[in-house]
Amino acid sequence: MRDLSSSFLCFFRLFCCICFFLPSAIPYDGPLYDHSAYTECKTHPEGPLYNGGILKDYARDIGRHLDNPGTGIYTPAFVLRNLTQGTKYCLSVWVKINGVDSALIRARLSTQNETYKCVGTVIAQSGCWSFLKGGFVLDSPSELSILFFQNSDDRDVDISIASASLQPFTDQQWRINQDYKINAERKRAVTVHVSDAHGDRLRGADVRVEQISKDFPFGSAIAKTILGNLPYQDWFVKRFNAAVFENELKWYVTEAKPGKINYTLADQMLEFVRAHQIVTRGHNIFWEDPIYTPDWVRNLTGAELQSAVNSHILSLLNKYKEEFIHWDISNEMLHFDFYEKKLGPNATLQFFQTAHQADPLATLFMNEFNVVETCADANSTVDHYILRLRELKKGGATMSGIGLEGHFTIPNLPLMRAVIDKLATLGLPIWLTEIDISKTIDKQTQAIYLEQVLREGFSHPSVNGIMLWTALHPNGCYQMCLTDNDLNNLPAGDVVDKLLQEWQTGEIKGQTNEQGSYSFYGFLGEYKLYVQYEDKFINSTFSLSRGDETKHFSIQL
């Protein structure tokens, strides 16, 4: 969608004033974020997003940049002036190559103070146009910068670009667009109608509404350390409606020695989450990194290895059939390929097929790092992820899901959003599965970055759930803890509590109007409804699921 209708634009601005309570009370007049993305190679490029943004005057004046003095290769480039610190710059461009069949094209940015090695990528093909979408945020202002597009290896590739766009968003504009999406995608209008036994409307009836559960899965990893730790369990249950076991389902835990299968820890943890109606991801069946493959498995080959993997997957899924909403089938397969090297290129496809047969109701995921965290990792660019998913689907894999780990250092929010936009074109469930911030960063800054990532994930309409990677251990957490060992919140924990409070409907009270109706706008989930009129009282429950239409609920006294 390029040009939003004037009526929609007016609605959006009015919505901002009414729902966001901007201090200035001035209607929003900034850009609306465009989630458009394309994964197919096209004969002709689409028009530029945002009419080109600040690149609209460059349509006939694309420069050339010497990629590497040693190669003598020149690439398309833009000279940019007066880029500002902290601004979210959203980049998009169509790319075509000649000289090779395909190439990973990377957008880079050189400023006065720093070089950003990657601000967007695309696997471009010869003879058609491919869509690159990315973005960046500068650490310091730059009066003069160069944005250029290069082949990721040393091959001499002729690169053409078209419909380039660079759209800046201030922090306030970015936040307003996020809040708009949250209100549009995570909430819904409700009208409660109150009448007497004859159907006559009752004006002035007291109405109280209370949200009792949330529709959006938001949770964290847990480990065996939660077993028997009642304060930790209470802390967890008060906050989260989803969980994932950190290591307790992994093969090197459940079968450290051949034939000695032990699911005791997983069973005990599953009992805990069941008792509190917490949905749980299954993580993981196989891990392609040989370091995390059982020692005895690494020494197997051929038929012995095939028999071992078949026994493992069937043992795990037959025991836990319909217990876990997801299974990460072959973890981090864009970076490692232990099983495919040993068993052939169709090994992962067979894992997916076997898992689906064993538990057809579970959604089967690829799970990968450095997809939304950065685009500098050539193994896990968004297009590499898409190509692998399409290979699996073409081979017959069923119910695939997209798992984005999200182990961030400094988040690049425009890139994160752009990557999810492209992945969303596949129409598959997308989850942020292992969110944390690097322990190399101080705890206060960790909290700032965590809030940025969580707001970005929750506001994106294609993200179906968020999991933190914050299982608590006596010696800390993998990268980031939410609390200390006494369950006192750290800054990151304060951020989580703040957002959980913000993303739920507080208790609402009011009275029906002259039509006998009371309306409110609530987050998706389950609700209790209490209605009283004179000496008559009734309570009920209702569900608020995603939908564009107002939810109508009738009560008779």
XYZ file of C-alpha atoms in Angstrom:
557
model
C 0.000 0.000 0.000
C 1.566 3.277 -1.089
C -0.836 6.199 -0.759
C -3.177 6.017 2.176
C -6.570 7.497 1.551
C -7.253 10.898 3.043
C -10.097 9.440 5.094
C -7.795 6.867 6.671
C -5.192 9.524 7.343
C -7.777 11.715 9.064
C -8.911 8.733 11.141
C -5.335 7.952 12.135
C -4.672 11.514 13.274
C -7.923 11.655 15.212
C -7.095 8.270 16.724
C -3.723 9.574 17.871
C -5.336 12.522 19.637
C -8.044 10.465 21.325
C -6.164 7.281 22.209
C -2.634 8.446 22.876
C -3.480 11.612 24.815
C -0.612 13.566 23.316
C 0.379 16.346 25.728
C 0.237 18.929 22.979
C -3.210 17.709 21.842
C -2.044 18.461 18.298
C -3.098 15.901 15.658
C -0.285 13.666 14.436
C 1.062 14.986 11.156
C 4.050 12.717 10.650
C 4.679 9.778 8.321
C 2.764 6.516 8.687
C 5.017 3.493 8.679
C 4.619 1.314 5.573
C 4.904 -2.435 6.271
C 5.022 -3.286 2.545
C 7.592 -5.910 1.636
C 8.280 -8.263 -1.257
C 10.140 -11.553 -1.435
C 9.604 -12.401 -5.090
C 11.876 -11.180 -7.869
C 9.894 -8.902 -10.205
C 10.203 -7.941 -13.834
C 9.714 -4.307 -12.888
C 10.298 -2.609 -9.522
C 7.425 -1.202 -7.526
C 7.356 2.529 -6.795
C 9.367 3.850 -3.849
C 7.918 3.749 -0.358
C 7.126 7.184 1.108
C 7.595 8.621 -2.396
C 11.314 8.186 -1.826
C 11.489 10.022 1.497
C 14.664 12.108 1.632
C 15.949 10.270 -1.478
C 13.133 11.494 -3.719
C 15.406 14.109 -5.287
C 18.058 11.488 -6.110
C 16.025 9.634 -8.738
C 18.223 10.800 -11.614
C 21.419 11.426 -9.656
C 22.677 8.141 -8.230
C 26.413 8.323 -7.625
C 29.037 5.584 -7.788
C 31.219 4.566 -4.873
C 34.557 2.759 -5.104
C 33.734 -0.403 -3.178
C 37.322 -1.449 -2.539
C 40.371 0.288 -4.017
C 42.016 -3.095 -4.493
C 39.247 -4.384 -6.748
C 38.387 -1.253 -8.695
C 34.686 -2.146 -8.371
C 32.225 0.737 -8.197
C 28.771 0.420 -6.658
C 25.652 2.631 -6.531
C 25.811 5.226 -3.768
C 23.991 8.207 -2.280
C 25.675 11.145 -0.591
C 23.525 12.068 2.404
C 23.736 15.310 4.329
C 22.830 16.212 7.884
C 21.727 12.848 9.248
C 20.667 13.232 12.867
C 21.452 11.179 15.948
C 18.717 8.853 17.228
C 16.444 9.252 14.202
C 15.011 6.005 12.846
C 15.882 5.865 9.136
C 13.858 3.301 7.160
C 15.560 2.161 3.969
C 14.126 0.367 0.955
C 15.337 -0.103 -2.608
C 14.919 -2.458 -5.527
C 18.108 -4.184 -6.726
C 19.063 -5.953 -9.945
C 22.413 -7.536 -10.775
C 24.323 -8.642 -13.860
C 27.411 -10.794 -14.165
C 26.331 -13.623 -11.836
C 23.093 -15.561 -11.289
C 22.624 -14.372 -7.713
C 24.465 -12.421 -5.063
C 23.991 -11.203 -1.509
C 23.829 -7.424 -1.811
C 24.483 -5.456 1.350
C 23.639 -1.815 2.051
C 26.387 -0.052 4.023
C 26.634 3.398 5.534
C 29.765 5.445 6.155
C 29.414 8.538 8.307
C 31.953 11.049 9.562
C 32.525 9.021 12.703
C 31.627 5.415 11.965
C 30.971 2.762 9.331
C 27.813 0.666 9.661
C 28.760 -2.527 7.856
C 25.197 -3.576 7.176
C 21.906 -1.674 7.225
C 19.996 -4.032 4.922
C 20.485 -7.035 2.636
C 18.869 -8.829 -0.250
C 19.754 -11.902 -2.285
C 19.460 -10.349 -5.737
C 19.065 -12.295 -8.946
C 20.081 -11.607 -12.489
C 17.407 -10.372 -14.853
C 14.806 -9.256 -12.306
C 14.376 -6.833 -9.418
C 14.650 -7.856 -5.741
C 13.472 -5.833 -2.745
C 15.902 -4.750 -0.027
C 14.412 -3.396 3.175
C 16.371 -2.259 6.208
C 17.315 0.801 8.201
C 19.597 2.336 10.776
C 19.941 4.655 13.766
C 23.036 6.821 14.143
C 25.006 7.025 17.384
C 26.090 10.575 16.522
C 25.043 13.195 13.941
C 26.795 13.270 10.583
C 26.941 16.209 8.208
C 28.148 14.040 5.340
C 27.483 10.304 4.873
C 27.627 7.780 2.051
C 25.017 5.055 1.617
C 26.177 2.431 -0.837
C 25.270 -1.037 -2.060
C 27.880 -3.742 -2.487
C 28.241 -7.405 -3.249
C 29.086 -9.260 -0.037
C 31.993 -11.140 -1.622
C 34.759 -10.071 -4.003
C 33.059 -11.032 -7.239
C 32.657 -8.299 -9.833
C 28.888 -7.793 -9.914
C 27.126 -5.005 -11.769
C 24.485 -3.613 -9.411
C 21.518 -1.505 -10.495
C 19.052 0.094 -8.082
C 15.624 1.668 -8.467
C 12.838 3.179 -6.338
C 15.192 3.961 -3.472
C 13.653 5.394 -0.317
C 15.000 6.637 3.010
C 12.314 7.818 5.418
C 13.241 9.371 8.773
C 11.094 8.981 11.888
C 11.682 10.901 15.093
C 11.444 8.999 18.380
C 7.994 10.470 18.966
C 6.795 9.556 15.467
C 8.111 6.010 15.883
C 6.391 5.627 19.235
C 3.093 7.013 17.926
C 3.152 4.543 15.050
C 3.874 1.721 17.518
C 1.036 2.768 19.785
C -1.330 3.008 16.855
C -0.502 -0.551 15.819
C -0.909 -1.803 19.384
C -4.337 -0.204 19.600
C -5.319 -1.512 16.173
C -3.937 -5.063 16.479
C -3.879 -5.915 20.187
C -7.142 -4.288 21.290
C -10.772 -4.264 20.232
C -13.883 -2.178 20.821
C -16.619 -3.738 22.989
C -20.224 -2.693 23.548
C -22.200 -4.235 26.401
C -26.002 -4.049 26.009
C -28.095 -4.263 29.189
C -31.842 -4.874 29.155
C -34.574 -6.284 31.375
C -36.421 -9.559 30.840
C -38.755 -7.862 28.341
C -35.886 -6.534 26.233
C -36.287 -2.943 27.395
C -33.012 -1.018 27.623
C -31.787 -0.189 31.083
C -30.175 3.199 31.424
C -27.887 3.816 34.403
C -26.963 0.203 35.083
C -23.587 -0.138 36.818
C -21.038 -2.013 34.713
C -17.656 -3.274 35.859
C -15.217 -5.073 33.560
C -12.086 -6.972 34.607
C -9.569 -8.682 32.326
C -8.664 -12.092 33.750
C -6.290 -13.389 31.056
C -4.413 -12.107 28.042
C -4.617 -13.394 24.510
C -1.035 -12.475 23.554
C 1.538 -15.044 24.762
C 4.297 -13.276 26.684
C 6.686 -15.366 28.716
C 10.183 -16.464 29.583
C 12.502 -19.416 29.683
C 12.536 -21.395 32.902
C 15.009 -23.966 34.170
C 15.036 -26.715 36.761
C 15.831 -23.993 39.297
C 12.122 -23.176 39.434
C 11.270 -26.634 40.807
C 10.501 -26.479 44.512
C 11.201 -22.737 44.581
C 7.767 -21.442 45.558
C 8.715 -17.721 45.638
C 10.168 -17.991 42.125
C 7.106 -19.874 40.914
C 4.796 -17.244 42.400
C 6.848 -14.459 40.838
C 6.706 -16.158 37.425
C 2.997 -17.015 37.458
C 1.992 -13.475 38.396
C 3.625 -12.189 35.211
C 3.746 -14.704 32.403
C 1.285 -16.824 30.454
C 3.906 -18.656 28.366
C 7.125 -20.540 29.041
C 9.911 -22.479 27.380
C 12.326 -24.899 29.041
C 15.880 -23.617 28.779
C 17.768 -26.923 28.466
C 15.668 -29.656 30.052
C 14.213 -31.038 26.794
C 17.493 -31.010 24.886
C 18.924 -34.326 23.810
C 22.143 -33.984 25.790
C 19.987 -33.712 28.962
C 17.322 -36.350 28.269
C 19.699 -39.031 26.916
C 23.235 -38.249 28.008
C 24.119 -41.916 27.493
C 22.676 -44.134 24.741
C 19.427 -45.776 25.775
C 19.385 -44.117 29.211
C 16.389 -41.818 28.661
C 15.383 -39.598 31.542
C 12.516 -37.115 31.272
C 12.207 -36.494 35.015
C 13.112 -32.796 34.957
C 10.922 -32.065 31.953
C 8.007 -33.920 33.550
C 8.309 -31.935 36.766
C 8.520 -28.617 34.916
C 5.579 -29.577 32.739
C 3.554 -30.319 35.850
C 4.275 -26.780 37.075
C 3.220 -25.046 33.853
C 0.118 -27.246 33.522
C -0.985 -26.371 37.037
C -0.978 -22.691 36.130
C -2.428 -22.906 32.592
C 0.800 -21.662 31.010
C 1.338 -22.506 27.341
C 4.781 -23.917 26.636
C 7.123 -24.155 23.658
C 9.082 -27.342 23.028
C 12.774 -26.445 22.723
C 14.426 -28.243 21.021
C 14.385 -31.609 19.273
C 17.723 -31.294 17.477
C 20.492 -28.728 17.685
C 22.650 -28.550 14.586
C 25.636 -27.229 16.532
C 27.751 -30.351 17.280
C 28.925 -28.815 20.570
C 25.395 -29.306 21.932
C 24.909 -32.753 20.456
C 25.403 -35.670 22.885
C 28.951 -37.003 22.793
C 27.817 -40.476 21.885
C 25.715 -39.182 18.971
C 28.641 -37.280 17.456
C 30.486 -40.559 16.996
C 27.646 -42.263 15.089
C 27.412 -42.489 11.316
C 25.109 -43.870 8.667
C 22.378 -46.272 9.728
C 23.316 -46.058 13.410
C 22.901 -42.283 13.449
C 19.654 -42.521 11.482
C 18.281 -45.031 13.953
C 19.311 -42.838 16.903
C 17.657 -39.693 15.550
C 14.476 -41.572 14.659
C 14.290 -43.074 18.134
C 14.910 -39.702 19.766
C 12.285 -37.762 17.884
C 9.631 -40.457 18.306
C 10.422 -40.966 21.976
C 10.167 -37.239 22.694
C 7.044 -36.505 20.676
C 5.131 -39.664 21.521
C 5.662 -38.950 25.210
C 4.696 -35.284 24.974
C 2.131 -35.383 22.197
C -0.167 -32.330 22.342
C 1.646 -30.995 25.437
C 3.714 -28.293 23.705
C 2.284 -25.681 21.365
C 5.517 -25.536 19.330
C 8.577 -27.598 18.636
C 11.891 -26.098 17.518
C 12.783 -28.884 15.145
C 16.377 -28.273 14.112
C 17.829 -25.401 16.081
C 20.096 -22.838 14.370
C 20.278 -24.725 11.091
C 21.356 -21.631 9.143
C 24.634 -21.608 11.081
C 25.292 -25.310 11.637
C 24.597 -28.499 9.684
C 25.765 -31.444 11.755
C 22.882 -33.741 10.819
C 22.710 -32.787 7.154
C 26.432 -33.410 6.778
C 26.043 -36.821 8.370
C 22.653 -37.898 6.971
C 22.328 -35.939 3.758
C 20.592 -32.726 2.620
C 17.080 -34.038 3.340
C 17.726 -34.792 7.008
C 15.977 -31.667 8.315
C 12.993 -32.208 6.031
C 12.639 -35.723 7.434
C 12.763 -34.310 10.963
C 9.866 -31.991 10.154
C 7.848 -34.760 8.502
C 8.391 -37.221 11.353
C 7.548 -34.607 13.991
C 4.346 -33.633 12.206
C 3.232 -37.259 11.987
C 3.938 -37.753 15.694
C 2.241 -34.533 16.861
C 0.143 -33.041 14.040
C -1.296 -30.246 16.224
C 2.056 -28.701 17.181
C 3.453 -25.848 15.101
C 6.929 -26.765 13.917
C 9.523 -24.004 13.963
C 12.829 -23.038 12.537
C 14.640 -21.124 15.285
C 17.597 -18.897 14.485
C 19.830 -16.114 15.794
C 21.172 -13.011 14.035
C 18.116 -12.592 11.844
C 16.590 -9.540 13.533
C 19.650 -8.656 15.628
C 21.882 -7.755 12.665
C 22.173 -8.171 8.915
C 25.977 -8.458 8.981
C 25.830 -12.244 9.529
C 25.846 -13.675 6.010
C 24.548 -17.041 7.250
C 21.257 -15.717 8.590
C 20.090 -12.817 6.467
C 16.343 -12.528 6.071
C 16.495 -13.903 2.529
C 18.553 -16.924 3.599
C 15.895 -17.664 6.216
C 13.142 -17.298 3.611
C 14.933 -19.533 1.110
C 15.368 -22.273 3.712
C 11.732 -22.089 4.773
C 10.609 -22.323 1.163
C 12.829 -25.341 0.587
C 11.235 -27.091 3.551
C 7.712 -26.174 2.457
C 8.422 -27.299 -1.098
C 9.747 -30.604 0.244
C 6.561 -31.178 2.220
C 7.233 -29.742 5.686
C 3.974 -28.925 7.473
C 2.937 -26.089 9.813
C 6.308 -24.321 9.812
C 6.795 -21.370 12.149
C 9.380 -18.605 12.199
C 11.428 -18.378 15.391
C 13.595 -15.280 15.845
C 15.859 -15.644 18.867
C 16.669 -11.984 19.441
C 19.933 -11.973 21.407
C 20.614 -8.254 21.026
C 23.534 -6.025 21.839
C 22.444 -2.616 20.505
C 19.053 -2.999 18.786
C 18.573 -1.563 15.303
C 14.794 -1.095 15.391
C 14.259 -0.048 11.746
C 16.173 -3.138 10.606
C 14.293 -5.371 13.048
C 10.961 -4.121 11.746
C 12.022 -4.402 8.112
C 13.146 -8.017 8.568
C 9.853 -8.976 10.202
C 7.992 -7.204 7.379
C 9.718 -9.434 4.827
C 9.207 -12.607 6.852
C 5.535 -11.712 7.295
C 4.972 -12.060 3.542
C 5.207 -15.849 4.031
C 2.039 -15.883 6.146
C 3.574 -18.112 8.855
C 3.468 -17.678 12.652
C 6.313 -15.417 13.830
C 7.583 -15.527 17.415
C 10.411 -13.738 19.169
C 11.705 -16.778 21.005
C 14.766 -15.899 23.133
C 14.833 -12.159 23.788
C 17.631 -10.738 25.902
C 20.264 -7.989 25.880
C 23.987 -8.715 26.067
C 25.585 -8.848 29.506
C 28.390 -6.690 28.123
C 26.018 -3.751 28.631
C 25.260 -2.232 32.017
C 21.951 -3.173 33.602
C 20.304 0.224 33.188
C 21.094 0.317 29.471
C 20.002 -3.302 29.168
C 16.587 -2.211 30.428
C 16.377 0.659 27.934
C 17.220 -1.620 25.026
C 14.890 -4.344 26.284
C 11.959 -1.942 26.341
C 12.750 -0.873 22.780
C 12.798 -4.481 21.545
C 9.644 -5.504 23.403
C 7.674 -2.503 22.154
C 8.845 -3.257 18.646
C 7.784 -6.887 18.881
C 4.424 -6.263 20.547
C 3.497 -3.512 18.093
C 4.307 -5.504 14.958
C 1.038 -6.990 13.652
C 2.744 -10.185 12.462
C 4.382 -11.156 15.765
C 2.292 -13.806 17.543
C 4.229 -14.155 20.787
C 7.307 -13.057 22.743
C 9.584 -15.156 24.945
C 12.389 -13.786 27.106
C 15.562 -15.809 27.661
C 15.858 -15.016 31.356
C 15.774 -18.301 33.279
C 17.094 -17.592 36.762
C 20.068 -19.529 38.164
C 22.039 -19.055 41.402
C 24.941 -17.734 39.329
C 22.744 -15.466 37.195
C 21.170 -15.842 33.764
C 22.428 -16.572 30.276
C 22.833 -12.873 29.425
C 20.196 -10.865 31.260
C 18.264 -11.375 34.485
C 14.998 -9.731 35.439
C 15.660 -10.085 39.185
C 18.413 -10.819 41.640
C 18.488 -14.115 43.526
C 16.079 -12.715 46.111
C 13.564 -11.934 43.341
C 14.020 -8.196 43.678
C 13.556 -6.555 40.313
C 16.570 -5.413 38.351
C 16.020 -2.556 35.861
C 15.041 -5.069 33.144
C 12.451 -6.555 35.496
C 10.989 -3.115 36.123
C 10.608 -2.657 32.373
C 8.793 -5.986 32.029
C 6.431 -5.151 34.894
C 5.731 -1.717 33.428
C 4.901 -3.117 29.998
C 2.785 -5.951 31.370
C 0.746 -3.358 33.247
C 0.518 -1.120 30.195
C -0.558 -3.967 27.921
C -3.572 -5.083 29.898
C -7.004 -3.607 30.444
C -7.282 -2.284 33.950
C -10.533 -2.509 35.865
C -13.166 -0.438 34.059
C -16.314 0.957 35.646
C -19.190 2.939 34.222
C -22.916 3.140 33.589
C -25.054 2.325 30.592
C -26.257 5.253 28.474
C -29.758 6.034 27.253
C -29.495 3.131 24.799
C -28.707 0.784 27.664
C -25.166 0.374 26.360
C -21.689 0.744 27.767
C -18.622 0.719 25.475
C -14.903 0.372 26.088
C -11.717 -0.525 24.259
C -9.858 -3.532 25.677
C -6.813 -5.690 25.105
C -7.549 -9.101 23.626
C -8.205 -11.844 26.161
C -10.750 -13.163 28.644
C -12.971 -10.881 30.735
C -15.316 -10.971 33.696
C -18.332 -8.708 33.481
C -20.372 -7.511 36.462
C -23.681 -5.662 35.943
C -26.026 -4.289 38.596
C -29.298 -2.418 38.222
C -31.221 -1.519 41.374
C -31.468 -4.813 43.325
C -30.615 -7.054 40.388
C -27.081 -8.314 39.838
C -25.445 -10.627 37.321
C -21.911 -11.598 36.327
C -20.655 -13.291 33.209
C -17.543 -13.897 31.137
C -16.676 -13.239 27.524
C -13.717 -13.540 25.161
C -12.228 -10.705 23.183
C -10.397 -12.057 20.145
C -8.807 -10.271 17.217
C -11.257 -8.639 14.828
C -12.019 -5.349 13.121
C -15.663 -5.205 14.173
C -16.949 -4.064 17.548
C -17.653 -6.987 19.871
C -21.289 -6.864 21.080
C -22.284 -8.597 24.290
C -25.821 -8.635 25.684
C -26.862 -8.963 29.333
C -30.426 -9.450 30.543
C -31.457 -8.645 34.127
